[in-house]
Short mmCIF file of C-alpha atoms and ligand atoms in Angstrom, two decimals:
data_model
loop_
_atom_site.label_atom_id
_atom_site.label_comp_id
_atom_site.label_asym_id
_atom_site.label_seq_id
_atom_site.Cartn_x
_atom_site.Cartn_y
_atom_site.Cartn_z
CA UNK W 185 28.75 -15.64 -31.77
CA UNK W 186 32.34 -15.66 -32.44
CA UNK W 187 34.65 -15.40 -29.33
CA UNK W 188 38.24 -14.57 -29.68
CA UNK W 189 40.94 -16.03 -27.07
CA UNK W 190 44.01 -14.61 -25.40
CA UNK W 191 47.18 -15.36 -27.36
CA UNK W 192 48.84 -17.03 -25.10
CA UNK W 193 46.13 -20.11 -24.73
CA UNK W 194 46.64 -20.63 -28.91
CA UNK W 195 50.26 -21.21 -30.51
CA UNK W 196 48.99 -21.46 -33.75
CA UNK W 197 51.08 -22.06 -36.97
CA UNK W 198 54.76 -20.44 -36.87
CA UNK W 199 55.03 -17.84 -40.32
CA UNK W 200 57.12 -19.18 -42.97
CA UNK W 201 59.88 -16.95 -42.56
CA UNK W 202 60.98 -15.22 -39.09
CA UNK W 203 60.45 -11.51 -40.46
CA UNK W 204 56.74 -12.08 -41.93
CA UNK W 205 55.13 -12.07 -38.51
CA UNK W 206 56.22 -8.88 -37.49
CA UNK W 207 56.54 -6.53 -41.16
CA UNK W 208 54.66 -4.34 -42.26
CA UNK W 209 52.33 -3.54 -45.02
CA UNK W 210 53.05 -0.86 -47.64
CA UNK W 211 51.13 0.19 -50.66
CA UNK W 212 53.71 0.83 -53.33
CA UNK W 213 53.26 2.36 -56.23
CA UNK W 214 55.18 4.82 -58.77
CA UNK W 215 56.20 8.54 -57.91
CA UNK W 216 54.95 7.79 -54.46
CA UNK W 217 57.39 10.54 -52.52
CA UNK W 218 59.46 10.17 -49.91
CA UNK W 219 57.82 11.01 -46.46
CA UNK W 220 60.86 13.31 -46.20
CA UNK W 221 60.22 15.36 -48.82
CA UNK W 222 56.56 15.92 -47.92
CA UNK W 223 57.49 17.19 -44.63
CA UNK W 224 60.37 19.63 -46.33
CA UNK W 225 57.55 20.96 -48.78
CA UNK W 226 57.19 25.11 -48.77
CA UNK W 227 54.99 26.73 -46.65
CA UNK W 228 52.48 28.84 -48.48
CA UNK W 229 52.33 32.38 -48.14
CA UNK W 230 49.30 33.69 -46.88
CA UNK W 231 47.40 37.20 -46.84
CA UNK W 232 44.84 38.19 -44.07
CA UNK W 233 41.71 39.01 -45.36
CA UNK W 234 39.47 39.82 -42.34
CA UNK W 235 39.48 39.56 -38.67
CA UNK W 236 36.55 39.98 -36.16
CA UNK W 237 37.29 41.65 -32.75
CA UNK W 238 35.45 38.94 -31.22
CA UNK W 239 38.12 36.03 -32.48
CA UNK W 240 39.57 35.32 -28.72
CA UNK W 241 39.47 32.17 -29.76
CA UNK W 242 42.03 32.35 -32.92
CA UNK W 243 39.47 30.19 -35.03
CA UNK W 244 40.75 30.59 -38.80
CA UNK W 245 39.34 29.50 -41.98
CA UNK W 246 41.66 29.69 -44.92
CA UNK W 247 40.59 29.77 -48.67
CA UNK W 248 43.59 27.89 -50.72
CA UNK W 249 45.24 24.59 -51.16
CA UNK W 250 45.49 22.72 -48.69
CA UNK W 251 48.69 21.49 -49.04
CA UNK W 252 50.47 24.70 -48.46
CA UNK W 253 48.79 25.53 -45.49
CA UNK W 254 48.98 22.51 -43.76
CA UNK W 255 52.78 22.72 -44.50
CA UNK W 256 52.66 26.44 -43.17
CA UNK W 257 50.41 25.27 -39.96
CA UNK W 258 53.44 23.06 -39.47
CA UNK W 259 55.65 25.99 -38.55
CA UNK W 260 52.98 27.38 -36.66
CA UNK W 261 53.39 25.97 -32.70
CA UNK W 262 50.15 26.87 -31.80
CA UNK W 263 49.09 24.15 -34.24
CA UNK W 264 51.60 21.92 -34.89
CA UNK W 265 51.31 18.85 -31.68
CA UNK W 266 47.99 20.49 -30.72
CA UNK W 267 44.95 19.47 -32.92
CA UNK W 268 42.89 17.02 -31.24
CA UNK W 269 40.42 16.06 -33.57
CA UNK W 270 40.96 16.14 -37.56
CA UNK W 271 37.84 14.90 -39.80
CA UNK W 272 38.39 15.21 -43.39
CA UNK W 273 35.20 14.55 -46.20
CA UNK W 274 38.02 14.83 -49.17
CA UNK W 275 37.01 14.40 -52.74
CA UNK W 276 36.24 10.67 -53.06
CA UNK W 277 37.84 10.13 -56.44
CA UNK W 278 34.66 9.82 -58.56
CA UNK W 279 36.33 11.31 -61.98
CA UNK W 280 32.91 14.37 -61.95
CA UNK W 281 32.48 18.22 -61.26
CA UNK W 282 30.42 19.09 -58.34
CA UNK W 283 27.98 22.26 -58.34
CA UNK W 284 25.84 23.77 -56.19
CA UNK W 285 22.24 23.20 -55.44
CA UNK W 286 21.83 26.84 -57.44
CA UNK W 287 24.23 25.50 -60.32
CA UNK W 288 27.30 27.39 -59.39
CA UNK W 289 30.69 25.79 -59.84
CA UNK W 290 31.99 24.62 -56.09
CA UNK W 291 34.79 21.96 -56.74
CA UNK W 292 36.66 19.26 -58.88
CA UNK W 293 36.73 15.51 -58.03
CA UNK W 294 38.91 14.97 -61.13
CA UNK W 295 42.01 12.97 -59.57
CA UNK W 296 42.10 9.42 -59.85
CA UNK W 297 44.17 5.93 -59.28
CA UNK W 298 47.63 6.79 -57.88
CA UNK W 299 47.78 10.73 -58.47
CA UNK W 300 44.72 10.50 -55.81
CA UNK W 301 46.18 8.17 -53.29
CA UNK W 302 49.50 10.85 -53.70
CA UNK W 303 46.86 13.48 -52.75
CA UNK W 304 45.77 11.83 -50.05
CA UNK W 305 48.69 10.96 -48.59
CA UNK W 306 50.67 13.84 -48.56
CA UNK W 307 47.60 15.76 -46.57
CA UNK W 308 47.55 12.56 -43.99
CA UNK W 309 51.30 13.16 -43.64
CA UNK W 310 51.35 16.81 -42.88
CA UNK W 311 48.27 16.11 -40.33
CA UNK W 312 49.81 13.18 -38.54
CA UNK W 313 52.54 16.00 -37.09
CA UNK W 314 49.53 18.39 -36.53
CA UNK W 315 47.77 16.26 -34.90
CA UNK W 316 48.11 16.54 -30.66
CA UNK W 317 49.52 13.02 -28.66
CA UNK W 318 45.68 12.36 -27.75
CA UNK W 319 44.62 13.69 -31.10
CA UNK W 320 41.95 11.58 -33.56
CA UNK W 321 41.57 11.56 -37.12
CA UNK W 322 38.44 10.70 -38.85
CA UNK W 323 38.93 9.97 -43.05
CA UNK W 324 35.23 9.77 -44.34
CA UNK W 325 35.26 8.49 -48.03
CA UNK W 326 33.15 5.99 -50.53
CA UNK W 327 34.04 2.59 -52.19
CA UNK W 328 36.15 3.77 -54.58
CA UNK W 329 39.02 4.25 -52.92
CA UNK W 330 38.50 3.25 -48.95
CA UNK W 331 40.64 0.11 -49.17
CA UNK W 332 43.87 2.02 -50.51
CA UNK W 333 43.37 4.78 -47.70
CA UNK W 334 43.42 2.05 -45.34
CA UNK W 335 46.31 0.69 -46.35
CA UNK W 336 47.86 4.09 -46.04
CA UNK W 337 46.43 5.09 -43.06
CA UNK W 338 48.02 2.24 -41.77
CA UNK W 339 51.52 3.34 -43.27
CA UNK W 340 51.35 6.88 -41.84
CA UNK W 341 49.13 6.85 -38.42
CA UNK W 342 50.28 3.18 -37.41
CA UNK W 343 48.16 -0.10 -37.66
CA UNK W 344 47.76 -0.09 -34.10
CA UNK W 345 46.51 2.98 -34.03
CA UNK W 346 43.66 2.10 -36.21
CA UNK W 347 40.78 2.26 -33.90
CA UNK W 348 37.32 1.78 -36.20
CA UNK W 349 35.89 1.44 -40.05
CA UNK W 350 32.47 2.88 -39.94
CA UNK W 351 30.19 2.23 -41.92
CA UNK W 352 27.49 5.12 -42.49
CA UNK W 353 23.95 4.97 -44.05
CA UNK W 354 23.98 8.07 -46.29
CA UNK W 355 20.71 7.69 -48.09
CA UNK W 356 17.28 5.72 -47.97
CA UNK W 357 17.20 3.00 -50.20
CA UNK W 358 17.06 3.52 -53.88
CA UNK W 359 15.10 2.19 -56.91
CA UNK W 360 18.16 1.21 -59.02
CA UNK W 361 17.78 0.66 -62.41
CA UNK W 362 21.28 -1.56 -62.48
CA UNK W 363 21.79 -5.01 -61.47
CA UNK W 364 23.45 -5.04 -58.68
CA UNK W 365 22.67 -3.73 -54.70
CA UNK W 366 21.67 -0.53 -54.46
CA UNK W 367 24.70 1.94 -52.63
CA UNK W 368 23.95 3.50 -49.78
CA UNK W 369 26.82 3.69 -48.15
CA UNK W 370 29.65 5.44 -47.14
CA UNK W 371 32.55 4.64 -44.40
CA UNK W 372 34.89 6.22 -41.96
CA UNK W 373 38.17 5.64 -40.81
CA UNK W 374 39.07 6.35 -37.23
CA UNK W 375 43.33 6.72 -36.03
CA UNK W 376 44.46 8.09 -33.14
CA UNK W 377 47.51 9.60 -33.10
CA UNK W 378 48.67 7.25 -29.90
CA UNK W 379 46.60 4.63 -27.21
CA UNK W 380 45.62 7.65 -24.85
CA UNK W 381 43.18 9.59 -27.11
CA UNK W 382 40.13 11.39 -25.71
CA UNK W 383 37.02 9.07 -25.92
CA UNK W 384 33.81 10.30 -24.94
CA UNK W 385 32.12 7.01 -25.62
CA UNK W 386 28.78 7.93 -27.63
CA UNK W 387 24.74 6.64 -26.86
CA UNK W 388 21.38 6.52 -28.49
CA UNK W 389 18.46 6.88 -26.31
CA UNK W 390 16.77 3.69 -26.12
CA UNK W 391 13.36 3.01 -28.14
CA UNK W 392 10.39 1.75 -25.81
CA UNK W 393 10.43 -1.82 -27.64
CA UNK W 394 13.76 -2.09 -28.14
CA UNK W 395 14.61 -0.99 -23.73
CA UNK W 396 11.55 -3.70 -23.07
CA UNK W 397 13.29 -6.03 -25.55
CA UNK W 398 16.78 -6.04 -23.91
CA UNK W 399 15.15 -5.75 -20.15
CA UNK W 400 12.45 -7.82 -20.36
CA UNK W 401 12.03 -8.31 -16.35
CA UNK W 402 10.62 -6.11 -13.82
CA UNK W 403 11.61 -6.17 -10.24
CA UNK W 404 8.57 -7.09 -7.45
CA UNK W 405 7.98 -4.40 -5.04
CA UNK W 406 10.62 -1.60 -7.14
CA UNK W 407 8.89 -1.80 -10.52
CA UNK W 408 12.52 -1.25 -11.74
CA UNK W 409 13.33 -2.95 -15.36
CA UNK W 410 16.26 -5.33 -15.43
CA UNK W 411 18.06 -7.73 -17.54
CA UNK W 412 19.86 -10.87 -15.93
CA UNK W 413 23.35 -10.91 -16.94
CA UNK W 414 26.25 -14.13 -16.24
CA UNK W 415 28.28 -13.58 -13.58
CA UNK W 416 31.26 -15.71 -14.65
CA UNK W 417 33.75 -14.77 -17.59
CA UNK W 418 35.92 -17.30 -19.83
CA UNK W 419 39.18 -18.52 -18.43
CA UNK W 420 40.25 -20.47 -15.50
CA UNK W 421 41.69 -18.53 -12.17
CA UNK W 422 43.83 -19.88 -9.04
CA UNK W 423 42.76 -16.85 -6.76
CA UNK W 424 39.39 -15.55 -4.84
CA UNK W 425 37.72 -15.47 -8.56
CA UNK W 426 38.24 -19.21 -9.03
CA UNK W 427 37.08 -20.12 -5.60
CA UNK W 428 33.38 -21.44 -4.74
CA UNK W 429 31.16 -19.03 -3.67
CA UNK W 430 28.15 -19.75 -1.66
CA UNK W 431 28.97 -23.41 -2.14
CA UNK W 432 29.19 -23.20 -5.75
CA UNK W 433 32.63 -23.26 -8.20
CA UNK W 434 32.58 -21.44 -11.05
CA UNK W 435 31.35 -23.24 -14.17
CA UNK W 436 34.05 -25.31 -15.92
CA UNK W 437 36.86 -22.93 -18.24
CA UNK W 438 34.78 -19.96 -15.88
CA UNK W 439 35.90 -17.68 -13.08
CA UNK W 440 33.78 -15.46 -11.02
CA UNK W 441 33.61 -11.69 -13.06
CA UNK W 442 33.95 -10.24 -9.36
CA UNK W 443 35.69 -10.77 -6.11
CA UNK W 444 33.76 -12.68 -3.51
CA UNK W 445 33.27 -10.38 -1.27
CA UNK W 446 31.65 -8.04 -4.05
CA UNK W 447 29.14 -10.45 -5.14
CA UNK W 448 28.23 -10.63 -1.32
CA UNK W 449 27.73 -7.22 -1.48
CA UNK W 450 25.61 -7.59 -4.55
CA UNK W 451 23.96 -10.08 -3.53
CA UNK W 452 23.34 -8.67 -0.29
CA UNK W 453 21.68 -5.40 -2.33
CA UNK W 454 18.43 -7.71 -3.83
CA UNK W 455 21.06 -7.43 -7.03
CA UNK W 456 21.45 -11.29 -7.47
CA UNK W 457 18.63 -12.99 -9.39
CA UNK W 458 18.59 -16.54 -8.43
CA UNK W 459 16.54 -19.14 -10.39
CA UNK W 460 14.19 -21.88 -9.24
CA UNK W 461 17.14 -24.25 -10.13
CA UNK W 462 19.57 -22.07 -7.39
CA UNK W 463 21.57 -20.57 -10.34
CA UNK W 464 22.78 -16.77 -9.71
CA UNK W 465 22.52 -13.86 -12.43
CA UNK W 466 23.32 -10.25 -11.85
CA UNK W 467 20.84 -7.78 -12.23
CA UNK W 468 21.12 -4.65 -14.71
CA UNK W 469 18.78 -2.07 -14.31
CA UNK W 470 17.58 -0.21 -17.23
CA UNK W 471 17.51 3.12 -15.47
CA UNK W 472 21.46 3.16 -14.79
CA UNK W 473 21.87 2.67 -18.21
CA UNK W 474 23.53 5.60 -20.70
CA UNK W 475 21.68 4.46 -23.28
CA UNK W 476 22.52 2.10 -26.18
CA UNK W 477 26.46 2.59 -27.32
CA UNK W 478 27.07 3.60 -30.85
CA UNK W 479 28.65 0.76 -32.50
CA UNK W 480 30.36 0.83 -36.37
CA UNK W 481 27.49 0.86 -37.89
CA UNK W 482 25.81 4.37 -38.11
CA UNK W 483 21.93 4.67 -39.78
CA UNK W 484 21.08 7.47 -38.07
CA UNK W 485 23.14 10.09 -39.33
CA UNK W 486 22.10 10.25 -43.13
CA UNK W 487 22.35 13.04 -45.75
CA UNK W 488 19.29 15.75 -45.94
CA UNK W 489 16.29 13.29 -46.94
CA UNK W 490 13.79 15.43 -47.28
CA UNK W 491 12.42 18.79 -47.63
CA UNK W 492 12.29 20.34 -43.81
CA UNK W 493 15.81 19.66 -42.57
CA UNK W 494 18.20 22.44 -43.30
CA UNK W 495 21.12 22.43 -45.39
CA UNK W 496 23.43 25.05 -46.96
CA UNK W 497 22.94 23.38 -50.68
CA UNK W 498 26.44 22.89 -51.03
CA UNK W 499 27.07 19.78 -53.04
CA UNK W 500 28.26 16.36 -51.08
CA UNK W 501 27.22 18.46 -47.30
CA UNK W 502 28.24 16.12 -44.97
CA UNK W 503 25.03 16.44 -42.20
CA UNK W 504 25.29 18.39 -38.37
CA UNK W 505 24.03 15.30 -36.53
CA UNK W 506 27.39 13.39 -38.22
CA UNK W 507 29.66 16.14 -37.21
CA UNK W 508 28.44 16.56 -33.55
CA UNK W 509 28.59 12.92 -32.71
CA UNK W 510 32.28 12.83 -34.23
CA UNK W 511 32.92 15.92 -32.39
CA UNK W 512 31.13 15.06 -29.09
CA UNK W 513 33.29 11.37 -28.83
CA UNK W 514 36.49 12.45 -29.90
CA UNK W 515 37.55 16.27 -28.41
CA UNK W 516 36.35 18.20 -25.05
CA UNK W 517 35.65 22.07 -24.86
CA UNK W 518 38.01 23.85 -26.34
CA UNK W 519 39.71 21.12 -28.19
CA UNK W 520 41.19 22.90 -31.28
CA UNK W 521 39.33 21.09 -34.28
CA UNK W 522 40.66 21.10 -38.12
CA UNK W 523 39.45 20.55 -41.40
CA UNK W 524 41.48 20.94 -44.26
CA UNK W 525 38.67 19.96 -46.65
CA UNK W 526 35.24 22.19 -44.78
CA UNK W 527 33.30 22.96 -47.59
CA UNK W 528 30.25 24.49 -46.27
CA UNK W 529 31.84 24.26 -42.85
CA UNK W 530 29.52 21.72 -41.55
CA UNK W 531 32.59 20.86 -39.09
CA UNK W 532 33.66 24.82 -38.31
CA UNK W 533 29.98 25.45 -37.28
CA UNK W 534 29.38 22.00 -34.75
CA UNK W 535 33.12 23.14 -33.40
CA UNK W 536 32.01 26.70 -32.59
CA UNK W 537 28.58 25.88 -31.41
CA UNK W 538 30.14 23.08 -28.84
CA UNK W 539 32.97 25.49 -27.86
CA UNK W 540 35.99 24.07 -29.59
CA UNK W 541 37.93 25.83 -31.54
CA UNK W 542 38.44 25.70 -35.26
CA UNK W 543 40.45 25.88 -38.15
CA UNK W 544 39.00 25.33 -41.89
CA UNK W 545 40.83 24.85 -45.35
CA UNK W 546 39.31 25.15 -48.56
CA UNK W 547 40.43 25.93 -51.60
CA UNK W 548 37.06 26.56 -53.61
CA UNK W 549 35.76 29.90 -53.40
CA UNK W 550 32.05 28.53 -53.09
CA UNK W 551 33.05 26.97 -50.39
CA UNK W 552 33.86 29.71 -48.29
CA UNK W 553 31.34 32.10 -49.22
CA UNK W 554 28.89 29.09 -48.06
CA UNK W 555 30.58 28.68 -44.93
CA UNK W 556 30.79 32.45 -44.24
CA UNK W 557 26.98 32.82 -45.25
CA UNK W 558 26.28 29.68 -43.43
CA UNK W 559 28.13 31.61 -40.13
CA UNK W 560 25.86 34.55 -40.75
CA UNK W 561 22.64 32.96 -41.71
CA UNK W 562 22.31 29.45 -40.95
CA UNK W 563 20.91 26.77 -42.69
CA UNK W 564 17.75 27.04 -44.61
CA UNK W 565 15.00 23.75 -45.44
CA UNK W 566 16.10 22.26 -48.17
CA UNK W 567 12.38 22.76 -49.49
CA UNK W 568 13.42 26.24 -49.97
CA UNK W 569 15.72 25.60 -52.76
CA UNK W 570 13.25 23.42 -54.65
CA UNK W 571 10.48 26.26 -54.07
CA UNK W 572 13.07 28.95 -55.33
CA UNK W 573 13.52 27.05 -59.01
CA UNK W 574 9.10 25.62 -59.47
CA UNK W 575 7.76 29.42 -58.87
CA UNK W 576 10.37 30.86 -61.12
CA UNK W 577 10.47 33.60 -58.20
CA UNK W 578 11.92 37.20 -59.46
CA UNK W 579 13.51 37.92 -55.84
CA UNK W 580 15.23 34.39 -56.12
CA UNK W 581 16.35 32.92 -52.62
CA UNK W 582 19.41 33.71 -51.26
CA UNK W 583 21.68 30.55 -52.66
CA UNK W 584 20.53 31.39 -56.40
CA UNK W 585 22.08 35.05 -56.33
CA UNK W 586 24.89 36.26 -57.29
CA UNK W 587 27.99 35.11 -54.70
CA UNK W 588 29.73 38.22 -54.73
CA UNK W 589 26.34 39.91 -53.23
CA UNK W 590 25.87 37.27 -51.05
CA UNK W 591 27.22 38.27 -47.97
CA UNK W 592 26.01 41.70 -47.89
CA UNK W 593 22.60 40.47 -47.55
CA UNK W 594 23.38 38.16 -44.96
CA UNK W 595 23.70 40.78 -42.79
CA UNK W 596 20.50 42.32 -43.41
CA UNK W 597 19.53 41.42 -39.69
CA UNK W 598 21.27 42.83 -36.94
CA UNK W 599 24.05 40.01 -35.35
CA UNK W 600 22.70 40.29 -32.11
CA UNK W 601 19.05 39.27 -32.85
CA UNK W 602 20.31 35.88 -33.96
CA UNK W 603 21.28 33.01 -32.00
CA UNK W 604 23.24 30.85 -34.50
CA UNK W 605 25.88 33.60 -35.40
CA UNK W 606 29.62 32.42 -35.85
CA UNK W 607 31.30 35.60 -35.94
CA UNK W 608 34.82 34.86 -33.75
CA UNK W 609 37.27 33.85 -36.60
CA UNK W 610 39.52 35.22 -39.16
CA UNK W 611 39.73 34.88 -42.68
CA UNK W 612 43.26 34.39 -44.84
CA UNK W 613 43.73 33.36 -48.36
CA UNK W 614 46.89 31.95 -49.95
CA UNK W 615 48.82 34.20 -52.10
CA UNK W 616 48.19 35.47 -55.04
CA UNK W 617 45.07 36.30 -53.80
CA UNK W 618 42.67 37.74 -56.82
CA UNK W 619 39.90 39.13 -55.29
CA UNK W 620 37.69 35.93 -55.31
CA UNK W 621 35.90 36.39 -51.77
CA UNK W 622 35.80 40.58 -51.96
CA UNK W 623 32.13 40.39 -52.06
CA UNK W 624 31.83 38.46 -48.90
CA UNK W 625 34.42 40.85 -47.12
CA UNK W 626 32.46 43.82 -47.63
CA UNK W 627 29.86 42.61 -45.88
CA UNK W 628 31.97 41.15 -42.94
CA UNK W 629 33.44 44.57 -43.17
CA UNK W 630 30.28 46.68 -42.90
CA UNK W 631 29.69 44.92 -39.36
CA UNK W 632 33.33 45.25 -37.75
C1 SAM G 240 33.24 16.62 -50.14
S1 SAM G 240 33.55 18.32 -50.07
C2 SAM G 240 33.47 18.65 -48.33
C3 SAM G 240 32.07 18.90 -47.88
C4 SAM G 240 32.00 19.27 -46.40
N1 SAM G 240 32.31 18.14 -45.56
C5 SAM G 240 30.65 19.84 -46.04
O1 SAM G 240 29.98 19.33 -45.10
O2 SAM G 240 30.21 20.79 -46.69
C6 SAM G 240 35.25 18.37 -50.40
C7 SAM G 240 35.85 19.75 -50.37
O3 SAM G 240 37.26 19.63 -50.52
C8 SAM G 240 37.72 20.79 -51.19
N2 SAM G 240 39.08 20.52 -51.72
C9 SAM G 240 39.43 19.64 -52.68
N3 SAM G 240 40.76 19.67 -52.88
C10 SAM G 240 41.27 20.58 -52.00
C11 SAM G 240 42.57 21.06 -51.72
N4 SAM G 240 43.64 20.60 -52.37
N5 SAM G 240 42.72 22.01 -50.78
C12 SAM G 240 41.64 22.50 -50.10
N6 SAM G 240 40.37 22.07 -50.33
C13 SAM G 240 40.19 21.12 -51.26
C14 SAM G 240 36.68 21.04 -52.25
O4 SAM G 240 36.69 22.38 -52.69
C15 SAM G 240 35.41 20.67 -51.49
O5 SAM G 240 34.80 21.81 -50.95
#
């Protein structure tokens, strides 16, 4: 395993010229706009559509571009400095049309090269100043373009602000008919807006083979199931850490990892293994552990596989489990959350249910009238869909009708017999608004 060392132990070579060490990295490119001008662009003007009572919590999802509403948010100062956690799934540059699971029109992935990295940019510039001092930002994207957004997340958020590249399983593997490795993949970029972000570090429980793996011994007389663990770390020390203890120095280049008076106390506690050959090892317990940390690597949140887990049947639906561990590490209760980019609302609907608050952007109608359904109804098996289209069904299921009807019928239940209701936000639109979501109203109406 590679092991890095301290600066200060390793001159290394000097850089050719005095400013190389310390410049930084830029992405240039033509028409790429001043950062000035992006932050002096026009608010958009927006219409209310629809507010419930219930919205204490000032959760809003708005149906428009997103560039004039960020730019509007930025004038708002109950937004602007106070998001804590931004996670944007943006169109990943792959030159096609996206529909619905039922075939309806639900967005355009038709920008490409440098009008796309323009795109991106002047969203990641408007949500830098939304973003709060202990804010995050997660960018999930594909291969096409996640090496140029790096590059520019560096320019805007700071390189040393760059905290992880993630690397996501989004599928099983695949049968693929090209030559070459089959993709299943996808990756995430994680800023912060400074070093003192929240961090709720994450765990997976621990599998029986893999906890007996990593704590292979049990203790006599406690039963309890440890691991033995060093109890020196690299580097030389002149104080109590690079004294002997119980007769012993540390090993050469080695201090102690504790003072000696701790690893009396340890010891002292039955929580020093010693071996035959009289060589200590601290003891880790399996049962104080949190479970296994998530590392960069991520196979366990993939897209709907298969025909039982729920979806909304919106195309490219990022999964729940994906949101809630994003949301779970990187804001606390009441956190306000944003995503300028919701689709479905996959993000909205982890916010609400973990009591954050929310706001959503989208500028494709679908989009909203799935999140809105998705607030009222909840997600339904993704065998459902499949069913809906084989029996030819007359009463089709509810993502194959008509979206202007939609919502309507999503109330066909009374609110209060359902668990998974979102009803505490409000709804805007950009202006001109024409009438695009007045199905959906009516029925948000009829229960206000
Ligand atoms: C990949 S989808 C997001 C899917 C979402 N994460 C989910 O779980 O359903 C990208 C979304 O970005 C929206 N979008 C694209 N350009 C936009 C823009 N300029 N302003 C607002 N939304 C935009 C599209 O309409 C689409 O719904």
């Amino acid at each position: 395993m590679a092991t890095g060392e301290t600066k200060s132990k390793w001159l290394g070579e000097l850089p050719d010229t005095a400013s190389e060490a310390g410049s930084k990295i830029y992405l240039a490119y033509e028409n790429k706009v001043d950062e000035k001008m992006i932050l002096s662009r026009a608010p958009a003007d927006i219409v209310s559509l629809w507010k419930s009572n219930l919205n204490t919590r000032d959760n809003r999802l708005y149906y428009g571009d997103n560039a004039g509403i960020l730019a509007m948010l930025m004038y708002d100062l109950t937004v602007k400095g106070k998001v804590d956690l931004i996670y944007i799934d943006p169109p990943f540059a792959t030159n096609s049309v996206f529909k619905s699971r039922s075939r309806r029109d639900a967005y355009e992935d038709l920008q490409t090269g440098t009008r796309y990295i323009e795109f991106m940019r002047t969203r990641l510039v408007m949500l830098r100043e939304l973003l709060s001092e202990q804010g995050s930002i997660y960018v999930h994207l594909d291969k096409n373009m996640i090496f140029h957004m790096k590059i520019i997340m560096d320019e805007v958020f700071g390189s040393a602000n760059f905290r992880a590249f993630i690397t996501r399983r989004k599928s099983n593997p695949k049968n693929y008919t090209r030559n070459t490795y089959g993709n299943i993949s996808d990756y995430i970029l994680f800023y912060t807006k400074s070093d003192t972000y929240i961090w709720n570090r994450a765990y997976r429980a621990w599998t029986d083979d893999r906890a007996k793996q990593e704590y292979p011994y049990v203790e006599e007389g406690t039963g309890r199931r440890f691991k033995k663990v060093p109890i020196h770390a690299p580097g030389e020390r002149n104080g109590d850490t690079g004294k002997p203890w119980r007769g012993m120095n540390p090993p050469t280049g080695k201090h102690w990892q504790y003072r000696r008076s701790v690893l009396d106390e340890l010891d002292a506690r039955g929580e020093i293994y010693w071996s035959s050959n009289g060589n200590p090892r601290r003891k880790v317990y399996f049962d104080e552990s949190k479970g296994v940390a998530v590392q960069d690597i991520w196979l366990d949140v993939k897209d709907a596989h298969n025909q039982n887990i729920k979806i909304t049947g919106y195309p490219t639906e990022k999964p729940v489990s994906l949101l809630q561990r994003i949301i779970a590490a990187s804001s606390d209760t009441n956190s306000l959350v944003l995503d300028c980019f919701c689709g479905s609302g996959t993000t909205l609907d982890v916010a609400s249910k973990n009591e954050r608050r929310w706001i959503g952007i989208d500028k494709s109608a679908e989009a909203i009238v799935t999140a809105l359904r998705r607030f009222q109804k909840g997600l339904e098996p993704m065998g459902d869909y499949v069913k809906g289209r084989k029996n030819n069904q007359k009463t089709l299921p509810f993502e194959f009708q008509d979206p202007q009807k939609l919502l309507p019928l999503a109330f066909d239940k009374p609110i209060s017999d359902r668990t998974d209701v979102i009803e505490e936000f409000s709804l805007f639109a950009t202006s001109p608004y024409h009438g695009e979501l007045d199905g959906a109203i009516l029925g948000l109406r009829s229960k206000t």
